[in-house]
Amino acid sequence: MTITMRAGGEIDELLRKVEALSSQNLAGCYQCGTCAASCPLRGSMDLPPDALILHLRFGLPGVLDRQTFWVCVGCDSCVEHCPRAIDVSKIMAALRQISIQESGDHLALAQLPETALRRLPAIALVASMRRHTG
Amino acid sequence: MEATFEPKILGMLCSWCAYAGADTAGVSRTQYPPNIRIVRVMCSGRIDPLFIARAFESGADGVLVAGCHSGDCHYISGNEYAKDRITSFGGMLDFFGIDQRRLKLAWVSASEGTRFAAVVAEMTEELRALGPLKLKVQ
Amino acid sequence: METHTYDTLVIGAGISGMQAALDLADKGYRVLVVERQASVGGTMVKLDKTFPTNDCAICIAAPKMVELARHPNITLMTNARVERVSGSVGNFEVAIWRQTTYVNPLTCKGCGDCARVCPVEVEDQFNAGLSKRKAVYLQFPQAVPAVYTIDYAHCVGCGACDRICEVGAISFLKRSQALTVNVGSMIVATGFEVLEPTELRREYGYGRFPNVLTALQYERIISASGPTDGKITRPSDGQTPTRVAWIQCVGSRSLKGGYPYCSKICCMYATKEALITLEHAPDTQATIFYMDLRAYGKDFQQYYRRAADHGVRYIRGRPASVEENPDQSLTITYEDTLTGEVHAEQFDMLVLSTAVVPSSDNRRLAQAAGIAVDAHGFFVSQDELLAPLQSTREGIFLAGGAQGPNDIPDSVAQACGAAGLAAIPISMRKRAAEPEPLPERDVSADESRAGVFVCGCGKNIAGYLDISAVATFAGTLPGVAFAETCTFACSEDAQRRIRTAVEEHGLNRVVVAACSPITHGPVFQQTISEVGLNPGLFEMANIRNQCSWVHSHANDHAPATAKAEGLVRMAVARADKLRSLPAQTVEVTPSCLVIGGGVAGMTAAVTLADMGITTYLVERESVLGGKLNTISTLAPSDTPAGEVREQLVRAVLQRPRIKVFLSAEVSEVEGYVGNFRVTLDEGVGGAITQLQVGTMIVATGYREADLRGRYGYGDDLRVITQLELERRLRDGTLGTPRSVVMVNCAGSMDAANPACCRIGCTISVKNARMLRRAAPEAAIFMLYQEMRVYGKGQEEYYTHMIEEVQPFRVRYDSARPPEVRARGRGLTVSVYDTLLREDLSIEADLIVLTAALQGDAQTPRLKQMLKVSTDAQDFYSEAHAKIRPLDFTTNGVYLCGADHYPRTIPDTIAQAAGAASRAAIPLLRGRVTVEPIVAEVDPAVCTGCGDCVPHCPYGAMGMDITHGVVSIAEVLCKGCGTCVAACPSGALQQRGFSDGQVLAMIEAAWPQ
Amino acid sequence: MGSSMQIAYYPGCTIKASAHQHEGAALAVLRTLGVELREMAEWNCCGVVHSLTSDNLIRHMAPVRVFARLREQGENEVATLCDMCFNTLARANLHARQQPEQIAAISVTSGDELSYDGGAGVLHLLQVLRDRVGLAAIRAHVRRPLRGLRVYPYYGCKLLRPAEVGIDDPETPAVLRDLMQALGATVVEGSLQTQCCGAYHVVDHAEIVAGRVAATADQASAGGAEAIVLSCPLCHYNFDTLQATSGAPLPVFYYTQLMGIAFGLEPDQLGLEEQQIALLPLLQRHNLVHVKGEQA
Ligand SMILES: Cc1cc2nc3c(=O)[nH]c(=O)nc-3n(C[C@H](O)[C@H](O)[C@H](O)COP(=O)(O)OP(=O)(O)OC[C@H]3O[C@@H](n4cnc5c(N)ncnc54)[C@H](O)[C@@H]3O)c2cc1C
Ligand SMILES: Cc1cc2nc3c(=O)[nH]c(=O)nc-3n(C[C@H](O)[C@H](O)[C@H](O)COP(=O)(O)OP(=O)(O)OC[C@H]3O[C@@H](n4cnc5c(N)ncnc54)[C@H](O)[C@@H]3O)c2cc1C
Ligand code: SF4
Ligand code: SF4
Ligand code: SF4
Ligand code: SF4
Ligand code: SF4
Ligand code: SF4
Ligand code: SF4
Ligand code: SF4
C-alpha cells in the first residue's frame, strides 16, 4: 500500500487529541524500539508501541481499530526505559479514552459469568472497568 | 648433533614499530629464545635484499624482517615497498638453494611485545626443524 | 617560595595536551605541562587501534610522549594539579600542588624490582580494573616518565620497595610540594572520562554481570599489551566468546537516565572494536545495536561499510534489557526496528558504548581557574560559533575532550588551534633560541678508537648476564680503545665518567651497551657532544630489553652473556663505520601565504598576524567570505552569516600584517619549506605578483556536487539545493510553500560516492527550523538515511527542532533512494520509509537537496602545484589521519577548513587557528632543521634510471635534468631510506644507515 | 507485648474481599513485631488505577478523598498492603503535590469541598518493614528459619514503577530478597520478577495473563525455586489461578505468610488454606509446619 501525504494537509486530528490528552510530544520519539522490546505484552499487541506512535505521527488510518492500547495495562516498563522520556503509557491511555468517547465502552461486564465476577479480585474488576469504560 | 642445534637468526627491524615492539617484550619480561640478533633500521623500506643475502652468507640460518603493520608506517608507505621487495626476493631464494621458509616477514606494532616474542620463538623452532643452512660454495 | 616563569601552562597531557605543548615549545616558548597522573598519554594510550585507519594507538602516541619528555622547552610535572589561578592574561599566577610519589624520578631506573617485592595488589585502573598491579607501579610499559610511582592510597608502608631499590630512589620522607608559577597563557586539555553505568542504565547489567564490559575495558582486552595480551576472552571464565554484542548510546542521547548529547566517537569505536574482533577470530559473530550510526567523518562511512561487508551485523534497535543465563551468557531483548520484530537473543559477551562524560576533576579546576563549565561539567567556550577554543576567561584556551566528546584528529586540530591562540598573548616575549651546535672535533681522518661502556642497570642486566665478561670481551674487539662496566650508565656520575674517558683516552666513538636507543640514545648523544663528539658517533647495544630481560635464566647466565657479546660485537663493528652527521639548517622567509578567503582562510590569516607574522591572503573571488556570502543564518546560534562575514573581514582588514589579494589565483609554486616562491595571477588585465614565503596554508573550501539529472534537479526550478535554499531564505524569496521535502544524502552514501558529507544533517536540521519560521503552515518532510547530528550541542539542537517543528522524518535506504516526479502542476516524491515499512508518495511544492559536497573545482590544478594529494572527492589528504590532521606530507604546507573535509564553522575556526599554529613553527624558529639521516646520491654512480623517485613518500627526489641524475631535496627528506633500497646501482646511501654500516653489523652478528 | 509503633492503615477493597489471608497474616506478623496497624475509620475505594490522561480529572478524586479523610482523622501517614492501592495513592499524592491547582479545580466542580495539599505520606507495608522495623529486628523474631526453602520473589509493576513512587530500584529490586533472606530462605532470581503479570486482563483476556504467569513460573522453576512470594493481591490471584505451566504449579505466598511461618505463628492465623495451589505440602516437606494429628 502506498500512503499519500498531501500538500497542505492539516495536522492529523487524532494526533492532536492524543498529544493534548497525554501531554506528550510524539515528534520527540526516536523510533528506537526500546518500548517495544521492554513491553511484556507486546506479543498480544497488533502494533508495537513505537509503530503506533509512528502511525499516529503520519496520520495513518485505522489506529483506533488496533488492539494495542487495549492490551497495554500501564505497567510502565516502557516508560521506565524510554531514553527520550516519552510516557507511552499515557499515550495508550489517551487512545483508550478517545476510542471510548467515539465508540462507547470496550468491555461488557454483563457478559462475564456471574461466578467469575464473584471470584475475581475487586481491583481487577475496577481496573478493568476503569480502563475499558468512559 | 642435530638435537642441540641452535639456529642463528638475524632480525632487521624498523625503529618505530617492530623495534619498539621488541622493547615492549623486554619491559614486559616476555621470554623468548636467545637466538636472534637485531639490526635496527629506520624503516623496513630501507632493507635491501643485499642485506638478507649477506646475512645468510655470514652464517644466519634465518632472517626476520619486521616492520609496521600496513597503514602504520611512520614514513607513510615504506613498509609497503618492503613487503613487495622482500616477498619477491623470497621467491628467488630457492635459486640460491635456500629454503624460502628461512626468510620471514612479520608486522609487529609497538605494543605487540608478546607477538614479537612469539614470532621469534616460532621461527626458532621452524629453523631448528630445518637444520643448519648449508650454502652451496660458489 | 620561589616562582618559576613559563610562557604557557598546559593542563592535562593526553594527546591534546601533548600536541598543544609541542606546538608551543617548537615555536620556542617555554611550556609547563601539569598532568595529574603518573604518566602522560591520557586515554589514547589505552586504546588498541584507532578508527578509521586502524593504526596502532601507542605506535603513534609513544613518539609524541618521548618527544614531550625530551623537549628542551618543556617542563613536565606529573602527579600534579592546579590549585588556583590569579592575575590575568600575560601574567597569570598559578598555584600548583605536586603530590609526592616517594620515588625520585631522577634516579629511578624503571627496573621494577620494587614492584616485584611489593605485597599490595590493587585494581589496575589503566586496564580499567581488569587486572591487578602493585602499590608501587609503572602505569604501562611505555609510560613517560618511565619512573615507578608509589600509590600512597594503597601503600601499607612496609618498606620492602625501599630495601630492594639499588639506587635508593625511594624515600618516604619526600614531601608533596606546593609551588607557584607565572605564565602568560594557559591551555586546558583535561580530556574526558567514560560513564560507568552502575547508576544510570542499570538495565544492561554492568557491574552485575561479569561479561558486560564498557568499551574502554574492551579496548584493553583487545590491546596487545592489555591484561589478556590481546586475546579476546570472557572475564567470567577466560573462554573465547563467539557472539559479541555492542549496545550504542548507553547513557548518551537520553533525556532520562543519561546525558542529552551524543558522545560522537562511540559509533566509530564500536565499529572498530567489532572489526578488530573479527580480525582476531573471523568466526565470531559481532553485532552492534544502534539508533543512528554516526559515521560522519572523513572515510568513516567507508569504514562502516567495510565493517558491514566483513560481516559485522548492525541492528537498528535499542535493547530494553539484558539478563544473565546460568552459563553466564547474556540474553538481550531488542526490537529490530527495520522489521518490527522483537527478539531475545543470546550473546557471550556484551560491550557497552557508554557516554563520554567530563573529567571528574573539571568542576574543581573550573573554580580554581575561574572559567565556566556547562551543566554537565565540560568546559565551555566564550562563543560556541566564533570562538570555540576560547574559554570564558581571557588567555585561557580549551582543547580536545575537555570541551566535549572528540576523536583524536579533532582533538589534535583543536590542540594546535589552542596553541596558536595561546601564542598570541606571549608573542612579544623572547623565545628560546635554537640551541647552538657545540664545537666538534673532526675525527674523519682518525683511526677508530671506540670506548665501550657496559651497563649493569643495577641487577636488571647484571643479574642475568656477566657484564664484566662482556666488557672484557669488548676490550678485545678491533678498534676498541677502552672498555668498562658501570652500574647505571645513565646516572649523572656515569655520564661524567664517560666524558672523562673520552677525553683521557682520546676516544672518537662511544658504544653504550645498556637499554634501548629509542629511550636512552639521545641522553648519551647529548653527553658525548659535550666533549666534542658528533652525536652520529654514538652507538648503543640493547642488552637489557633484547637480552637480560627476555632471557632471564636465574642460574644459567651463559646464553644471555653470549648474546650480549654478540650485540656488543655488532655495535662495535658498526661504530667503526660511523661518520659525523652534519646538523644542517635552512634559513626561512618569515611569512606565510594563505590560499582561500573563506572562514578558514581569514581565521588562519588573523591568527598568524596576531602571532606577529606577515601574511598574504589570496582569494579567487572579488570579495572575502566564501560561503558566508550565501548562507542565511548560522547554526548553532542563529547569527546571520552576513554579520559573521563583516566581523571577520573587518578583523582581516584591520591587521596591517595581512596583505589581501582579491580576484587572484596561485599560478606557480616553486621551492620548498622555508623558501617557497609563489606567483599570483590576478587574471586578465590584473597584476602578476611574485611572493617569497616560508610556509603556506591551503583553505580553498568546498562546493556542492553537481546533481543535474538526479532528483529532478536542473529540470524543475522547485528542486533546489541547501545552499540555494540558504540564498532564498536570506533574500526572503522563499514564497509560501505548503509542503517542503528535504532529501538528505543526495549524491552521498551511495555506490558512486560512498562518503558522508558530515554536515548535511545539521544543515537540514537548521533549515527545517528556518523553513518553519518562513512558512509556518508548511508540512516539512525530512528524508534521511541516518541522522548524523553528532557530538555535544548538535543532538540537543536536533531534539529541540523535532519537538518544535514537528517535521515528518522519513528514514530511507540507499538501496531504494527517493524518486522525484513531476505530476500535473505539482511534484511528487516517492520513497520507502524503512521504519514505517510503507511506501510513501509525498506531494511537494519545494524539494531541497542536501547535496553531496566536494573540494573546490580548482583543486586538481592546485594540488599539482603544491605536490600534495587528494581523495576521489577532491578533498585534500592530510599527512596522517590521526596525529597530523593539519599538515600535508609536503613540509611547510598546511591545510584547514572544508577543503580537507566538510565541517561546521566552529570546527573550521579551530582547525584554521591550528593550521596557523603549525605554519608559524618554522617561521618563528627562523630556520628549519634538516633531518640528519637523509639520503644522499653519488652522481658519479647514478645512472639516472629514476627507479627510486616514486618510492619517496615525501616527494624529496627529483631528476636533475641537466646532469641526468637524481637529486634529493634534503629539507624534504625524512630519512626512511626507502629510496636507497630501491636503487639498482648503489648510487644512493642513507647517512647513519649506509650499506657499509648495516652490513658491518650483519657480518659481525656471529663470530666469523 | 505492648505496641511500640502505630501506623494508620488503608486496607482497600481487595484486601477486605478476596485477599483477607494477606491482611490476617500481616496483622498477626506486625503484632509480633510490635507494630499496630490502625485501620482508617472511614475509607473509600482508591480508584485502583491512576488516571493518565489530562482531561480525566474527576478520576483523581477518589484517592484524594482518602487523603482528606486521613487528615480528618488526625493522621498524616498511611500504610497499605495492596500494591495497586499503594501505587494509586502514591501517584495521586504526587499529582496533588505537583499540580495543586488541578486538585482544587476538581474539588470545587464536584461540589466536594475537599482540600488536600499532597503533604501526607503513603507507605507500602514493605517499606514499613524495611525502613521502620528494620531487617535486624525481623531477623531477631525468626523462630523457625525457612532454611532450605527456595523462593522466587515476584515484584510485578506497581511496587516499582514509575520510579518516582516506586519503593525500590526498578531494575534490581532487593526488598523481597532481603526480607526472605532475613527469614532464612534461599532466593532464586530472574529477569521476569519485575515484569507485569498481565494484571486485570484476567477479567476478559485471561490468556494474556496465563502466558505471562507461565513464563514467570517457568523461569522460577528453572532456577530451582519451589515457591513464588509476592505482595500484590492481583498478582497473587493471577499466579494462583492461572499457573498452567508444564511442570507442577508453584505455590504462591504473600510475604506476610512466610513471615508468619518463620515467626512461628500458628498456620491457621495465616490463611494458608485459602489458595488454589496448596501451600501446606511444601511447608511440611521443609518441616516448617506440622499437620495436626500427624505429629510424631
Ligand atoms: C573506548 C574508546 C575508544 C576510542 N577509540 C578512538 C579511535 O579509535 N579513534 C579516535 O580518533 N578516537 C578514539 N577515542 C577518543 C580518544 O580517546 C580521544 O579523542 C582522545 O583521547 C582525547 O584526548 P585528550 O587529550 O583530549 O583527552 P585525554 O586522553 O582524556 O587526556 C586528558 C589528560 O588530562 C589529564 N587530566 C584530567 N584532569 C586533569 C586535571 N585536573 N589536572 C591535570 N591533568 C588532568 C588526564 O589524566 C589525562 O592524561 C576513543 C575513546 C574511547 C573512550
Ligand atoms: C547549505 C549550507 C549551510 C551551512 N550552514 C552552516 C551553519 O549554519 N553553521 C555552520 O557552522 N556551518 C554551516 N555550513 C558550513 C560552512 O559553510 C563551512 O564550515 C565553512 O564555509 C567552511 O569555510 P571554508 O573557509 O573552509 O570554505 P569556503 O567557505 O568554501 O571558502 C573557501 C574560499 O576559498 C576560495 N578559493 C577556492 N579555491 C581558491 C583558489 N584556488 N585560489 C584562491 N581562492 C580560492 C573560495 O572562493 C572561497 O572564498 C553550511 C554549509 C552549507 C553547504
Ligand atoms: S522507547 Fe521512547 S523513543 Fe524509543 S521508540 Fe519508544 S517511545 Fe520512541
Ligand atoms: S505500559 Fe503498556 S505499552 Fe508500556 S510496557 Fe506496559 S503494557 Fe507495554
Ligand atoms: S626499584 Fe628503584 S629504580 Fe627500580 S623501579 Fe623501583 S624505584 Fe625505580
Ligand atoms: S612500602 Fe608501599 S609501595 Fe613499597 S612495597 Fe610496601 S606497600 Fe608496596
Ligand atoms: S556516537 Fe552518538 S549515536 Fe553513536 S553511539 Fe555514541 S552517542 Fe550514540
Ligand atoms: S642506561 Fe643502563 S642503568 Fe640506565 S636505564 Fe639503561 S640499562 Fe638501566
Ligand atoms: S546528509 Fe550528509 S551528513 Fe547526513 S548522513 Fe547524509 S551524507 Fe551524512
Ligand atoms: S630516504 Fe625516504 S624520505 Fe628521504 S629521499 Fe629517500 S625515500 Fe625520500
Coordinates of C-alpha atoms in Angstrom, one line a residue, chain C residues 17 21 101 129 252 283 287 399 512 531-532 568 617 656 664 688 694 715 722 799 826 902 906 964 973 989:
Chain C
G17 CA 47.8 18.5 25.9
A21 CA 52.7 21.8 24.4
T101 CA 55.3 9.7 44.7
G129 CA 40.1 -2.7 36.6
S252 CA 24.0 9.2 25.7
D283 CA 34.1 -16.8 13.1
T287 CA 26.6 -7.4 16.5
A399 CA 41.3 21.7 23.5
V512 CA 77.0 2.0 25.4
V531 CA 83.1 16.6 24.8
G532 CA 83.2 17.5 21.2
V568 CA 78.3 -5.6 21.5
L617 CA 45.8 36.1 1.8
P656 CA 48.4 45.7 8.7
A664 CA 43.7 36.4 -7.6
I688 CA 51.2 39.2 -11.7
G694 CA 58.3 30.3 4.3
D715 CA 14.7 20.2 -14.8
Q722 CA 20.5 23.6 0.6
T799 CA 15.9 17.4 19.7
G826 CA 3.0 19.5 -8.6
P902 CA 33.2 19.5 5.1
P906 CA 33.3 26.2 14.8
G964 CA 70.8 13.2 -15.9
C973 CA 63.8 14.0 3.1
Q989 CA 73.2 6.0 0.6

